[in-house]
PDB file of C-alpha atoms in Angstrom:
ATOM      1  CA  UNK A  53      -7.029  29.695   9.095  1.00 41.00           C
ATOM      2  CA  UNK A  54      -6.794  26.831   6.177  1.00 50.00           C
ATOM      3  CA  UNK A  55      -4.730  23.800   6.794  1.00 59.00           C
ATOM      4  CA  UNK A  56      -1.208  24.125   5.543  1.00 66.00           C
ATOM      5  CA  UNK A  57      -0.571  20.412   3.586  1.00 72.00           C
ATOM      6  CA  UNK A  58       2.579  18.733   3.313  1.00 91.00           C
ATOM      7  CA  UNK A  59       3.284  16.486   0.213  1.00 91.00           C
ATOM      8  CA  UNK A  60       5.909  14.565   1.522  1.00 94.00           C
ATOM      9  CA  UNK A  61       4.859  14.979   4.966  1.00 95.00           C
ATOM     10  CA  UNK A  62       0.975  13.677   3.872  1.00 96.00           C
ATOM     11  CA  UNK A  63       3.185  11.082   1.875  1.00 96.00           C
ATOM     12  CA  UNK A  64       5.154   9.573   4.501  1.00 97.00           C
ATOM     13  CA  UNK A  65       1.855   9.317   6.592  1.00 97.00           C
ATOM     14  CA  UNK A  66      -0.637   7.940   4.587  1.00 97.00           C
ATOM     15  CA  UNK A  67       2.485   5.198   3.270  1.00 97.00           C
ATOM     16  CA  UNK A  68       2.979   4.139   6.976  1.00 98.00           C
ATOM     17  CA  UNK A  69      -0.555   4.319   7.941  1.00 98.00           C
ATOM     18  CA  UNK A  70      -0.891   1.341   4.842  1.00 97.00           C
ATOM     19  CA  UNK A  71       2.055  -0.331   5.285  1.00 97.00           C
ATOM     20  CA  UNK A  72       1.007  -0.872   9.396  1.00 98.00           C
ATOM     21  CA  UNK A  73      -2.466  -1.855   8.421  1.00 98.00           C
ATOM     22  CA  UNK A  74      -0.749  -4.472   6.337  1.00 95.00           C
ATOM     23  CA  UNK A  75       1.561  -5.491   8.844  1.00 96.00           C
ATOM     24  CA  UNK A  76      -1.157  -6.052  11.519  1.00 97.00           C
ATOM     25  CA  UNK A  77      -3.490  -7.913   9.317  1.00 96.00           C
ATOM     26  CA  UNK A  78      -0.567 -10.141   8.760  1.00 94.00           C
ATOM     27  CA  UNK A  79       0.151 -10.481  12.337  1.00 95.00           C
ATOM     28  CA  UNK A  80      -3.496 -11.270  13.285  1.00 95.00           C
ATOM     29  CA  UNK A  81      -4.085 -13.318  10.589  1.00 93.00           C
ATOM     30  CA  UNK A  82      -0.945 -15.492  10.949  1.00 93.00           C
ATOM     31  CA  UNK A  83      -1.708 -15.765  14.767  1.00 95.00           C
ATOM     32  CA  UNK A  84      -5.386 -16.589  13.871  1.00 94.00           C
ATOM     33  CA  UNK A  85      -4.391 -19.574  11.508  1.00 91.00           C
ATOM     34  CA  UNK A  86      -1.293 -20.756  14.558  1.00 94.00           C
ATOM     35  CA  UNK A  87       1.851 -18.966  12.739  1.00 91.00           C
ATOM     36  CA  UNK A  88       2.474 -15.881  14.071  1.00 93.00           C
ATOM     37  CA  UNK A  89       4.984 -13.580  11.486  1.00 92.00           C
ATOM     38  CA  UNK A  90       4.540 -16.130   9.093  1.00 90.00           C
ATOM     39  CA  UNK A  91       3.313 -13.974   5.866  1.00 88.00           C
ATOM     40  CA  UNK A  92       6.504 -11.954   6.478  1.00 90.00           C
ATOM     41  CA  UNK A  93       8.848 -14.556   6.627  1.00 89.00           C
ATOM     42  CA  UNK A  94       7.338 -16.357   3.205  1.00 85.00           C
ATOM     43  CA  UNK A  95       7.493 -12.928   1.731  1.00 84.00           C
ATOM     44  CA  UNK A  96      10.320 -11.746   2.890  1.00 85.00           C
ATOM     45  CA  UNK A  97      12.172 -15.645   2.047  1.00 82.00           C
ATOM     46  CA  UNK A  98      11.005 -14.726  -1.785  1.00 79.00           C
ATOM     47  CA  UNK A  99      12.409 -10.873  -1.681  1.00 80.00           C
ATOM     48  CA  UNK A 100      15.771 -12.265  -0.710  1.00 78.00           C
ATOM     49  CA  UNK A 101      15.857 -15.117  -3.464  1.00 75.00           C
ATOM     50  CA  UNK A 102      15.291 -12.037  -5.799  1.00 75.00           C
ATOM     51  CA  UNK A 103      17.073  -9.426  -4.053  1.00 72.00           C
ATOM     52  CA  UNK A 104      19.806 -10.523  -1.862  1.00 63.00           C
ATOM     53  CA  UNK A 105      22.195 -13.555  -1.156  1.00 66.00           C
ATOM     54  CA  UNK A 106      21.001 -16.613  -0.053  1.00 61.00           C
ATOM     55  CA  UNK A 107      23.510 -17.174   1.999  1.00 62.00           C
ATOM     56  CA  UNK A 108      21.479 -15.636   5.444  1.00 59.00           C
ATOM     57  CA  UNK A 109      18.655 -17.977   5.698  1.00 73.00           C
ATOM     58  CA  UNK A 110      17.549 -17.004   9.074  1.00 83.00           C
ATOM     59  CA  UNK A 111      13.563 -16.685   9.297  1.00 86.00           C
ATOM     60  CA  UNK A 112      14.637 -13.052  11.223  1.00 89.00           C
ATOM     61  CA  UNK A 113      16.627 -11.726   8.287  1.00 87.00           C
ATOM     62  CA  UNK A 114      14.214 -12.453   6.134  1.00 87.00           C
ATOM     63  CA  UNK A 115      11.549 -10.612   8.401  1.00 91.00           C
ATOM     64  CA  UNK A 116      13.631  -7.304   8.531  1.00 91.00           C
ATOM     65  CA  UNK A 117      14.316  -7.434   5.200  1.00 88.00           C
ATOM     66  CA  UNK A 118      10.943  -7.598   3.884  1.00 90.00           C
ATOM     67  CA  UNK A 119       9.660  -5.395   6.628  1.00 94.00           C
ATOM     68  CA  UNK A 120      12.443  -2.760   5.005  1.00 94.00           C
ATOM     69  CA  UNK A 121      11.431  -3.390   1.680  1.00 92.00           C
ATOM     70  CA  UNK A 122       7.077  -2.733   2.563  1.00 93.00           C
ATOM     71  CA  UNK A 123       7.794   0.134   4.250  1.00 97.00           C
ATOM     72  CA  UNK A 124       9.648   1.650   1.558  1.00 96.00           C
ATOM     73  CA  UNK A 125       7.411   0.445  -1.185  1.00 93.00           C
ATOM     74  CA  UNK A 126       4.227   1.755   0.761  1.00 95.00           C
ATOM     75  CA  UNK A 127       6.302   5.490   1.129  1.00 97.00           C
ATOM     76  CA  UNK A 128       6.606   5.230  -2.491  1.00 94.00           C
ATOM     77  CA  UNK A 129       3.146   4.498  -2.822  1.00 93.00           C
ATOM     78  CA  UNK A 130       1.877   7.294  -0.244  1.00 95.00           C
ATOM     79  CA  UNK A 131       4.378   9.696  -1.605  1.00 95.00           C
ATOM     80  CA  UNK A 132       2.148   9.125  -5.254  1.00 92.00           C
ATOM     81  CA  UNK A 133      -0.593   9.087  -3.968  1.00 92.00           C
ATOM     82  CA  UNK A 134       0.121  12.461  -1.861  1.00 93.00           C
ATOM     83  CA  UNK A 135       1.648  13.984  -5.366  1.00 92.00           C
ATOM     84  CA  UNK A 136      -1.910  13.224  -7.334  1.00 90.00           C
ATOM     85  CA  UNK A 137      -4.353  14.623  -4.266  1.00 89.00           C
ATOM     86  CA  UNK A 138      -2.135  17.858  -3.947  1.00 89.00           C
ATOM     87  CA  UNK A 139      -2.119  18.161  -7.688  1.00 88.00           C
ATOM     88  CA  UNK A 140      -6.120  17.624  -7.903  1.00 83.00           C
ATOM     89  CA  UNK A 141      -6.406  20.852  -6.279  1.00 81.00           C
ATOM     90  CA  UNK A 142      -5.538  22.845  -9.449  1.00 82.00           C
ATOM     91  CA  UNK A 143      -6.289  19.998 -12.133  1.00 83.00           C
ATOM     92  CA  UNK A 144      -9.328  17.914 -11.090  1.00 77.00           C
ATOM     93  CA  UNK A 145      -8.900  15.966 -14.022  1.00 79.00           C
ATOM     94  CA  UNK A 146      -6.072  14.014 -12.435  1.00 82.00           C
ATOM     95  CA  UNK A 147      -8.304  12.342 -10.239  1.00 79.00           C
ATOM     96  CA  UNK A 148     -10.682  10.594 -12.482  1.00 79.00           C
ATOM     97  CA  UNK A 149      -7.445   9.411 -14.733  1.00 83.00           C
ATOM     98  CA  UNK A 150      -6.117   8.298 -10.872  1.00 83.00           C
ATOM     99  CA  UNK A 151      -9.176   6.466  -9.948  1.00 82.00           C
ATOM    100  CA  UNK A 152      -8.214   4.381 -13.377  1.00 86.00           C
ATOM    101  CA  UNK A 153      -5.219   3.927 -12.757  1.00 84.00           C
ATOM    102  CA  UNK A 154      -5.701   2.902  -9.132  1.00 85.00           C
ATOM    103  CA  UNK A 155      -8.316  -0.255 -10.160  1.00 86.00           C
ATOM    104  CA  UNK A 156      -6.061  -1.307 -13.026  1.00 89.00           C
ATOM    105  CA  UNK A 157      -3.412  -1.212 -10.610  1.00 84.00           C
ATOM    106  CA  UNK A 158      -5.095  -2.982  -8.302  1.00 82.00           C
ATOM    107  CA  UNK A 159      -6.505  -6.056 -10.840  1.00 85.00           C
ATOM    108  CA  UNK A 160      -3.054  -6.492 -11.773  1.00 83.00           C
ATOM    109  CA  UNK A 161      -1.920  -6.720  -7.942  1.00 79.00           C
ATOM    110  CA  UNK A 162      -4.296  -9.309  -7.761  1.00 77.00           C
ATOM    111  CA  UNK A 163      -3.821 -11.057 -11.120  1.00 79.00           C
ATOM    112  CA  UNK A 164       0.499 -11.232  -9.988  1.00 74.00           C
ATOM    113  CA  UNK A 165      -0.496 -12.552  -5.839  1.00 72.00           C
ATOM    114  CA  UNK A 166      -2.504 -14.721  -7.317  1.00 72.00           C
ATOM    115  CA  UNK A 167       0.507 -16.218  -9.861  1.00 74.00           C
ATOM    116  CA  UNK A 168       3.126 -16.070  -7.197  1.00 69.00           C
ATOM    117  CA  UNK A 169       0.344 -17.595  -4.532  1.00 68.00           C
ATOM    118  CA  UNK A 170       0.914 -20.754  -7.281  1.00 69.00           C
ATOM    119  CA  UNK A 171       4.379 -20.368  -7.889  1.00 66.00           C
ATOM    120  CA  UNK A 172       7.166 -18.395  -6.083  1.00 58.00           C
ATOM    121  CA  UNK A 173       5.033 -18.326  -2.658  1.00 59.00           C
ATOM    122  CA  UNK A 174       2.902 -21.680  -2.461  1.00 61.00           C
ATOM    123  CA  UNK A 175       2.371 -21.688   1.168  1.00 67.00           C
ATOM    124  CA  UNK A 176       0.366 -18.168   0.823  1.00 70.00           C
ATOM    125  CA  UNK A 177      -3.164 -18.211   0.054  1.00 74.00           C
ATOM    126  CA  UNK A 178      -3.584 -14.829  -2.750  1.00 74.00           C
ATOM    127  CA  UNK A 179      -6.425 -13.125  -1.197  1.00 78.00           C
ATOM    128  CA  UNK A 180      -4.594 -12.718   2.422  1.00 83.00           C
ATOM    129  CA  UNK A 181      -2.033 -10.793   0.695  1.00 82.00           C
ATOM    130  CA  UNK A 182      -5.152  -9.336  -1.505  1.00 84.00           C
ATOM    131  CA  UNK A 183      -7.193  -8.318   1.383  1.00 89.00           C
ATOM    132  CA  UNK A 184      -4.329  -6.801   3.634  1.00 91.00           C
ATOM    133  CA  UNK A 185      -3.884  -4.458   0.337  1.00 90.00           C
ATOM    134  CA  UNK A 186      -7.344  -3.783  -0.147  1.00 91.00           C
ATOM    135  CA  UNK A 187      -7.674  -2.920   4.221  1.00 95.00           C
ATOM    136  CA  UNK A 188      -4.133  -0.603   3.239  1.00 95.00           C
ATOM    137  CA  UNK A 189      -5.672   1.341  -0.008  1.00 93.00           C
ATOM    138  CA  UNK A 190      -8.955   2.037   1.843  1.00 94.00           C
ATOM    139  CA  UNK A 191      -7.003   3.491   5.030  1.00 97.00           C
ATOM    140  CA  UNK A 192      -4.589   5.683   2.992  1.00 96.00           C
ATOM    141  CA  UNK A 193      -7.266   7.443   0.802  1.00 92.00           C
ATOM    142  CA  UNK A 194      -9.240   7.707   3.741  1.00 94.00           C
ATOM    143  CA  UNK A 195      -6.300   9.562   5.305  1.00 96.00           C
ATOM    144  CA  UNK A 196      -5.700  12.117   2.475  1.00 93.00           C
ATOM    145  CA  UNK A 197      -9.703  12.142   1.514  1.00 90.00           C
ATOM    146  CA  UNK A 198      -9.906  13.515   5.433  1.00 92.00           C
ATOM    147  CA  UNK A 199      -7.123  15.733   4.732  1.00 91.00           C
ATOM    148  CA  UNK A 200      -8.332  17.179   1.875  1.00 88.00           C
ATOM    149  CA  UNK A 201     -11.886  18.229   2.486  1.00 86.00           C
ATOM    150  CA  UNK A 202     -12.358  19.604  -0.981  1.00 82.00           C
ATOM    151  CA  UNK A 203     -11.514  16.537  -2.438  1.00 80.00           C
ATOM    152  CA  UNK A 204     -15.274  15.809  -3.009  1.00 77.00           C
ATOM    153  CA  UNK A 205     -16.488  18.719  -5.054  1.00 78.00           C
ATOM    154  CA  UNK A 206     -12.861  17.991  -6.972  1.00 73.00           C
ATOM    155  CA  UNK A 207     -13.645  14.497  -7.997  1.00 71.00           C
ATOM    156  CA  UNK A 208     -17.311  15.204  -8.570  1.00 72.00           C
ATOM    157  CA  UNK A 209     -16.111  17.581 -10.705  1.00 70.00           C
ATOM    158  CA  UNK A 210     -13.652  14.743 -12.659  1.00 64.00           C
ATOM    159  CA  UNK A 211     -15.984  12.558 -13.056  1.00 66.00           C
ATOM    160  CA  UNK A 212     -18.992  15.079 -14.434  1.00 70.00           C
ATOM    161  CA  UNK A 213     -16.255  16.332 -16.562  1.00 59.00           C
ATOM    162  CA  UNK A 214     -16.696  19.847 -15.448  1.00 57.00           C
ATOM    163  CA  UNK A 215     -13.728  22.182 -14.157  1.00 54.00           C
TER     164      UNK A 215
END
């Protein structure tokens, strides 16, 4: 009997499954270096400046709020990232222009942690924020890759250009 696959469903997995690996790399890496939650607090201190008042300054609102924010970014992300895998199955184009897509993506990810490492966020070193991304991307396509077992012969077939 084949598997039945969910696009939201897959979505809403594979965008948690990132946005926890995020969240404990942050919490191990913050306990590691003596400031447990601190990533989250920075982060989420530099969401509300942009987002919200300033007028809660509590190191716990600021927590919640960016811990809101992730997960719903990350669903966003999974939800895409669902959307392009399900779509592969009948156009196996879409996952070479994908794979593009997904390394320009992630160079400009990069490129803007490092800039707000400098700027908006000094007491974050880029590639912690980098890395946790990088640990998130690899677990989510691993997810759906696992899900979708004919997912190899698709992309071999969008990158020989054959279909």
């Amino acid at each position: 009997m084949p598997i039945r696959h969910s696009l939201i469903r897959e979505g809403f997995i594979s965008g948690a499954i990132g946005a926890t690996a995020v969240v404990l790399w942050f919490l191990i890496a913050d306990t590691l270096s003596g400031q447990p939650l601190h990533t989250p607090a920075v982060l989420g201190q530099a969401l509300f400046s942009v987002f919200g008042p300033t007028t809660h300054d509590r190191t716990s609102t600021h927590i919640i709020f960016y811990t809101l924010f992730h997960y719903a970014a990350f669903s966003a992300v999974g939800l895409l990232a669902s959307f392009v895998v399900h779509r592969a199955e009948t156009e196996p184009t879409v996952l070479a222009v994908f794979l593009i897509l997904f390394v320009v993506f992630e160079l400009a990810f990069y490129g803007l942690a490092a800039i707000l490492a400098q700027t908006l966020m000094s007491e974050l070193a880029w590639y912690r924020v980098a890395a946790g991304n990088l640990i998130a991307a690899v677990l989510m396509g691993t997810y759906l890759w696992r899900r979708h077992p004919s997912l190899r012969q698709e992309f071999a077939s969008a990158l020989g250009g054959t279909e």
